[in-house]
Coordinates of C-alpha atoms in Angstrom, one line a residue:
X4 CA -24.6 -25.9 -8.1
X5 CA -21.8 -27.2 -10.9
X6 CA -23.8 -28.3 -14.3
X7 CA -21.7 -31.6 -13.7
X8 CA -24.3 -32.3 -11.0
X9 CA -27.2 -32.5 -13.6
X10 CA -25.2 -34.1 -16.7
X11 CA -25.4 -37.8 -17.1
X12 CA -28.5 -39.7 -17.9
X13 CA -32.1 -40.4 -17.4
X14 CA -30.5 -44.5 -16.4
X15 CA -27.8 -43.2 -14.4
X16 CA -26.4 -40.2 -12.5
X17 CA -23.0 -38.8 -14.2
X18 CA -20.1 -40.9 -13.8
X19 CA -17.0 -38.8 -13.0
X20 CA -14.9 -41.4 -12.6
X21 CA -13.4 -44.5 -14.2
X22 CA -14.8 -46.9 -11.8
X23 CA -17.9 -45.3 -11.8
X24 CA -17.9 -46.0 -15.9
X25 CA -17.5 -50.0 -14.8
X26 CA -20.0 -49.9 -12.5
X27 CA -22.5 -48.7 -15.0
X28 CA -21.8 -51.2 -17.5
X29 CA -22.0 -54.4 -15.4
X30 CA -25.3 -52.9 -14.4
X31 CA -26.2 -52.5 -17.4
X32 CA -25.3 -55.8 -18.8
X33 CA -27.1 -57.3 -15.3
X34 CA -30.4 -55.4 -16.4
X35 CA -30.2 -56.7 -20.2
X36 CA -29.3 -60.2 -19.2
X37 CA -32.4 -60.2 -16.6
X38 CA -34.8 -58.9 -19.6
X39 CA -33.6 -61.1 -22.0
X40 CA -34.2 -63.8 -19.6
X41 CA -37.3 -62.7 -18.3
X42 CA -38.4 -62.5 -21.6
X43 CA -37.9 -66.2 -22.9
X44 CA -39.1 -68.0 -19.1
X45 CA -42.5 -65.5 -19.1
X46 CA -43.0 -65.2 -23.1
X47 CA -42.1 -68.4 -23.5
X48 CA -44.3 -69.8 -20.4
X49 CA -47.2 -67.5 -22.2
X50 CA -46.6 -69.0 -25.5
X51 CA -46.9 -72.8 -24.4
X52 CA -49.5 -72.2 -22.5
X53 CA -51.6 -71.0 -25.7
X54 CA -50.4 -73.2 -27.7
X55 CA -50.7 -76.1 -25.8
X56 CA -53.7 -75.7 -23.5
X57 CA -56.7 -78.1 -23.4
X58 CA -58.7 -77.6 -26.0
X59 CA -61.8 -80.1 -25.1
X60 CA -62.6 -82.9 -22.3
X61 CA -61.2 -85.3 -24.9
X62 CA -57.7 -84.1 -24.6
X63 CA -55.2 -86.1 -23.4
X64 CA -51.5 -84.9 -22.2
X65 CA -48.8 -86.9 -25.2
X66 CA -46.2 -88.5 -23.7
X67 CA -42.9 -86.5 -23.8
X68 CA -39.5 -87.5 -23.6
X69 CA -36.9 -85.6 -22.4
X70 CA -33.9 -84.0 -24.8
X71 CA -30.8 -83.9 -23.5
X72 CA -29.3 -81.0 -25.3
X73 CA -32.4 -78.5 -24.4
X74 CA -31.7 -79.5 -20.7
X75 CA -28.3 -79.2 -21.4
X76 CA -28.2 -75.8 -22.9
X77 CA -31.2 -74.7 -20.4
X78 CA -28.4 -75.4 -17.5
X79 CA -25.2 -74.1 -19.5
X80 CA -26.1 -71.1 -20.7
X81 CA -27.4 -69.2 -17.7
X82 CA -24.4 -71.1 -15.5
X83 CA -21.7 -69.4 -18.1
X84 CA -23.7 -65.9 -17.7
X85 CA -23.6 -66.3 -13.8
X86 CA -20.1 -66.8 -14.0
X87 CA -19.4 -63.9 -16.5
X88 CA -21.0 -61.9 -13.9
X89 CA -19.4 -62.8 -11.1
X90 CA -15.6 -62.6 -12.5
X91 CA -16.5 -59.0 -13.9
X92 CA -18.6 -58.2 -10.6
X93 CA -15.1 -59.0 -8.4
X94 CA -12.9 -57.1 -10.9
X95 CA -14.9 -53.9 -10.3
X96 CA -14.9 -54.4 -6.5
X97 CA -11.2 -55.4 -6.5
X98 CA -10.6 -52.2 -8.2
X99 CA -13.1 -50.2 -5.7
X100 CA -11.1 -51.7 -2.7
X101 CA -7.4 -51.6 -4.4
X102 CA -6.1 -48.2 -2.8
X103 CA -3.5 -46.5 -5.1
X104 CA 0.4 -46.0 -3.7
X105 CA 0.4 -41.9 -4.4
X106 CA -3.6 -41.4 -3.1
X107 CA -4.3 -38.1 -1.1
X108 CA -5.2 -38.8 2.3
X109 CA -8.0 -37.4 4.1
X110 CA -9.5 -38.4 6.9
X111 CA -13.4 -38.5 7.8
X112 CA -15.4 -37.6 10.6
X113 CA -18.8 -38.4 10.7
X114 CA -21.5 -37.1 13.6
X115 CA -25.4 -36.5 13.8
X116 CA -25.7 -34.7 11.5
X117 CA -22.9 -33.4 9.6
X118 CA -19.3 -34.6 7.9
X119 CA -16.2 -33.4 8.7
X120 CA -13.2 -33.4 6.4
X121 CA -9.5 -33.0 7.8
X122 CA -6.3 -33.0 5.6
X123 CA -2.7 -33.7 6.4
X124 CA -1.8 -30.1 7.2
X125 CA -4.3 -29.8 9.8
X126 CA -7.0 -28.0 8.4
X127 CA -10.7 -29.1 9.3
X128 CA -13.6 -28.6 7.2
X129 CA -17.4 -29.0 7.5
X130 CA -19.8 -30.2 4.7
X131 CA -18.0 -28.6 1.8
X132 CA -14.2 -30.2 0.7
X133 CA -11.8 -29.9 -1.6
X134 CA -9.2 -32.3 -3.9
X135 CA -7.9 -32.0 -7.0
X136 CA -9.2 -33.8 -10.4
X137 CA -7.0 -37.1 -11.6
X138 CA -5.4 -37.3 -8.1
X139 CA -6.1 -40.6 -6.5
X140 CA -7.9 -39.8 -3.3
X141 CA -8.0 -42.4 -0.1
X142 CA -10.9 -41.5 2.7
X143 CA -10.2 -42.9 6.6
X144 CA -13.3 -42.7 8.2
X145 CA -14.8 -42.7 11.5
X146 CA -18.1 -42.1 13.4
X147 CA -18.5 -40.2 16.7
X148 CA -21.9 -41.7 17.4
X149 CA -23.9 -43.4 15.3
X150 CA -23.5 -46.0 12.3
X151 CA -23.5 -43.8 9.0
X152 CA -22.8 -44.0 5.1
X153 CA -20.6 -42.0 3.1
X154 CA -22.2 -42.3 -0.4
X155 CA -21.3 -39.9 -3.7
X156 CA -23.8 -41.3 -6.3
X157 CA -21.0 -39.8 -9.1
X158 CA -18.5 -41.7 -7.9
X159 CA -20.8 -44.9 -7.3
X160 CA -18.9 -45.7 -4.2
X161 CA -20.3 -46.4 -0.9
X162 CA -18.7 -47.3 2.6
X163 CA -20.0 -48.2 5.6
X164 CA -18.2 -45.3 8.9
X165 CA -18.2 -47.1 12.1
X166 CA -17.7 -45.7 15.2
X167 CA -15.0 -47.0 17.6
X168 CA -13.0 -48.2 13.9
X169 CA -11.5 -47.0 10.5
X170 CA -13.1 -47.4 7.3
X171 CA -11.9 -47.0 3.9
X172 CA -12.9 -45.9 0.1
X173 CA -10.9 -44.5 -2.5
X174 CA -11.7 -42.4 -5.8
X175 CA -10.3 -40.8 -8.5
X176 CA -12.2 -38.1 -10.0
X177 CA -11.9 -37.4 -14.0
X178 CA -13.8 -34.5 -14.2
X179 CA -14.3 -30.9 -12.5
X180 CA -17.5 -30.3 -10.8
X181 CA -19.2 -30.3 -7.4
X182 CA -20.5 -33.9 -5.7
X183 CA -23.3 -34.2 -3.4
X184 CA -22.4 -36.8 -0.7
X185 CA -25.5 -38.4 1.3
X186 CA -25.3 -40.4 4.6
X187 CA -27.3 -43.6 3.0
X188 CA -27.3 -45.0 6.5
X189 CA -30.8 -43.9 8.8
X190 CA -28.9 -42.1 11.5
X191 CA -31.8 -40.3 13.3
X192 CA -34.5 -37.6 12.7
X193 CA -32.1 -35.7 10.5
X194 CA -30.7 -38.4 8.8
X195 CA -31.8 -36.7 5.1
X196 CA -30.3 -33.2 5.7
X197 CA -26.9 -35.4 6.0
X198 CA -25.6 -33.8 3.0
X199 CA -22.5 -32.5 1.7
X200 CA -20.2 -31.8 -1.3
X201 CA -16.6 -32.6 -2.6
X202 CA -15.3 -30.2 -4.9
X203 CA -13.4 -31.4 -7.9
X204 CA -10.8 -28.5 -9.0
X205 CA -7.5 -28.1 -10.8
X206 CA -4.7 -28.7 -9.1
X207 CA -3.4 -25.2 -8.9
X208 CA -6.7 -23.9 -7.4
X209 CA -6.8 -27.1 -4.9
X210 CA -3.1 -26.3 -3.8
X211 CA -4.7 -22.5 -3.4
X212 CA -7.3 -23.3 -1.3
X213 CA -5.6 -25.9 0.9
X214 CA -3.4 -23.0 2.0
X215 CA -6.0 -20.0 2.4
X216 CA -6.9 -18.5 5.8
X217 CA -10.3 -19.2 5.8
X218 CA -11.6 -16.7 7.9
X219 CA -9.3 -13.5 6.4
X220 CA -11.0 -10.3 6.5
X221 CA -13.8 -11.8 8.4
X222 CA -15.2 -10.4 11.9
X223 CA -15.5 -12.8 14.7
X224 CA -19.5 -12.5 14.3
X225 CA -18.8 -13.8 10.8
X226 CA -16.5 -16.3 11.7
X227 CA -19.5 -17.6 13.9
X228 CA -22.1 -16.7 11.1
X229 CA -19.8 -19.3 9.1
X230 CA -19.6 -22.0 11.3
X231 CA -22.7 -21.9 12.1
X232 CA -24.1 -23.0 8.3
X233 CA -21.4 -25.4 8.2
X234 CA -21.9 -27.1 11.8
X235 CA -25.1 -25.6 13.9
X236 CA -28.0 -25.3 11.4
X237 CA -28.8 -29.1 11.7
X238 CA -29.8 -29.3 14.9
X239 CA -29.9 -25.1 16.1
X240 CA -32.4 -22.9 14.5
X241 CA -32.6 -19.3 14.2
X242 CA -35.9 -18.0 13.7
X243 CA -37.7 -19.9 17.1
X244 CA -38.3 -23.1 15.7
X245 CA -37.8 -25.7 18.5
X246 CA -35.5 -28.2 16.6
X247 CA -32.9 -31.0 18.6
X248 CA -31.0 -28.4 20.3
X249 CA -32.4 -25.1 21.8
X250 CA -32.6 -21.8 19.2
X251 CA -30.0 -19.2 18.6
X252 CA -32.6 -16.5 18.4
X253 CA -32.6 -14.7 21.8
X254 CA -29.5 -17.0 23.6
X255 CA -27.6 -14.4 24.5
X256 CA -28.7 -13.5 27.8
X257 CA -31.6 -15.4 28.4
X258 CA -32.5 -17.9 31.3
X259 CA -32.3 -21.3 30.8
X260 CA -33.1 -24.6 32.8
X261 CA -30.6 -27.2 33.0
X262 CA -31.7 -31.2 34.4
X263 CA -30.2 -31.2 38.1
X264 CA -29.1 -28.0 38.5
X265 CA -32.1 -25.3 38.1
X266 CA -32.0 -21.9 35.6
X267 CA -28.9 -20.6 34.8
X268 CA -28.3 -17.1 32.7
X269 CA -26.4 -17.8 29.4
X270 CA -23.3 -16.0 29.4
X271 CA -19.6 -16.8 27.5
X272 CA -18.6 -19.6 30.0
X273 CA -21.7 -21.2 29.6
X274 CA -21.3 -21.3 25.9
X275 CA -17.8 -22.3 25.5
X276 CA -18.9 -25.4 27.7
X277 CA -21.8 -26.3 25.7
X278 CA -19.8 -26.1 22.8
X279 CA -16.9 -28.2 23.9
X280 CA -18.3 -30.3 26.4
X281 CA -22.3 -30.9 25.4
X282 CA -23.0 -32.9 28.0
X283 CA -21.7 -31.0 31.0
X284 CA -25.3 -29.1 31.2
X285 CA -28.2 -30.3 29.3
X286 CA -31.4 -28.2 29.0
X287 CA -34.7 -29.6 30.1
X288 CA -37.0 -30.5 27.1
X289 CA -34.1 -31.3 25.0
X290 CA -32.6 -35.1 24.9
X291 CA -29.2 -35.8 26.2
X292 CA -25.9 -37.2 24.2
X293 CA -27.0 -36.2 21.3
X294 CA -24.9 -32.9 20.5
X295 CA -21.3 -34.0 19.5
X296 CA -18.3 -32.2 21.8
X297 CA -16.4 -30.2 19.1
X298 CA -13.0 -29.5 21.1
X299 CA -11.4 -29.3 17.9
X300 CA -12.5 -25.9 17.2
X301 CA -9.7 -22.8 17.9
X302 CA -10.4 -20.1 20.3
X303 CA -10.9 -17.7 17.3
X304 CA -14.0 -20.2 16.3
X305 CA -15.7 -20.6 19.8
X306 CA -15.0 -16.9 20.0
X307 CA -16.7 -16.1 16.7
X308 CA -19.6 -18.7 17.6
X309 CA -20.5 -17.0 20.8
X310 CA -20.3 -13.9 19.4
X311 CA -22.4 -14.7 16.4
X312 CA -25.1 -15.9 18.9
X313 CA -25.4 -12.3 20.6
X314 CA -26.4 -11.2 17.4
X315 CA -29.4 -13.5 16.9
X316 CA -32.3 -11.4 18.3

């Protein structure tokens, strides 16, 4: 992990952006206002009712007029702090919602339980991403599923991802570092392992990596190996462990029973179907719908995923 991650503060998390910067002083002016207010109405309330309590069953309450500049001022004053927060509350929202001419485009995929990042020149990432620091950077997102949240603490920008529409948020990130991203939307039983991280890096090294092969020098096992961390290990397990969908360990091969159609031996075909079309053969003891098609993926990555699943013994 980049030391950015664990910079900041004990109040906040580090801001590595401008608007982030806003956002942390009109909280910080919202949490000063509130003491200073809670202060007077309870210290105050405490004081009085010292002060002024019954002292013996001879007491009598005075009469008490009213003043009209106290209730005045009582009125005025918090009215003119309401209203200071509120003009500088929709100034930092018109600036989280005012997309930049020149942003960088990328658009958002979100499924149980992973993200998926894809760029103008076609390339498709999963959980990690890239984009270059002081470059305006606009997010179009979607949901496959599920209602989820794309939330970068860093960034202190949140946005609700949809499915069946387009959602937008925007950053610009000032400083280099790696981001954790969290879906802060419950999703389902592995709604915490939601994660992810953007990757803010120079402009040269951004252009660099936009244009690498990312599986160069890599066997089709590998490519598999690969995918698998960034796509599989939600819901797939390796060791045994029955998780949402069946194990890797011992796939290759083995005899499995599918809901309305009796045991079938797993083979490529089989594969290549569950990995494009989920649903076309469900396995008893595991719930249906939940596994996302992924017909997206080349023939080099199904290839590399199937073969990376005869090596799991």
């Amino acid at each position: 992990m980049s030391p950015v991650e664990f910079s900041g503060s004990r109040f906040m998390p580090f801001a590595a952006t401008d608007i982030a910067h806003s956002v942390d002083v009109l909280y910080a002016f919202l949490m000063i206002a509130s003491f200073i207010s809670c202060v007077l109405v309870i210290g105050g309330l405490i004081v009085f009712a010292m002060k002024y309590r019954r002292r013996s069953e001879n007491d009598k309450t005075p009469y008490i007029s009213h003043n009209t500049t106290a209730e005045f001022l009582w009125s005025f004053i918090p009215f003119v702090i309401f209203m200071v927060a509120f003009v500088w509350g929709w100034k930092v929202y018109y600036d989280l919602r005012k997309f930049p001419a020149d942003s960088l485009e990328v658009t958002v995929v979100a499924k149980k339980w992973a993200w998926d990042f894809i760029y103008k020149n076609g390339r498709r990432v999963s959980k990690e991403f890239y984009v270059p620091v002081d470059q305006p950077v606009k997010m179009v997102m979607t949901s496959e599923d599920v209602l989820h949240s794309f939330y970068v603490p860093a960034f202190r920008n949140k946005q609700d991802v949809i499915p069946g529409r387009y959602t937008r948020l925007w950053f610009k990130a000032h400083t280099e570092g790696s981001y954790n991203i969290f879906c802060t939307e419950y999703c389902g039983d592995q709604h915490s392992g939601m994660l992810a991280k953007v990757h803010v890096v120079s402009r040269e090294k951004y252009d660099e990596w936009l244009a690498a092969e990312p599986y160069k020098g890599l066997t089709q096992a590998q490519i598999g190996q690969k995918l698998y961390q960034g796509v599989c290990i939600a819901c797939h397990s390796l060791d045994g462990t029955k998780m949402t969908g069946p194990t890797f360990k011992g796939i290759w091969g083995r005899e499995e029973k599918i809901v309305g159609v009796g045991p079938i031996v797993v083979d490529e075909n089989y594969l290549r179907e569950s990995i494009v079309n989920p649903a076309a053969k469900i396995v008893e003891g595991y719930p249906a719908g939940v596994m996302p098609a992924f017909p997206h993926l080349s023939e080099e990555e199904i290839l590399g995923l199937i073969e990376f699943m005869k090596t799991v013994k």
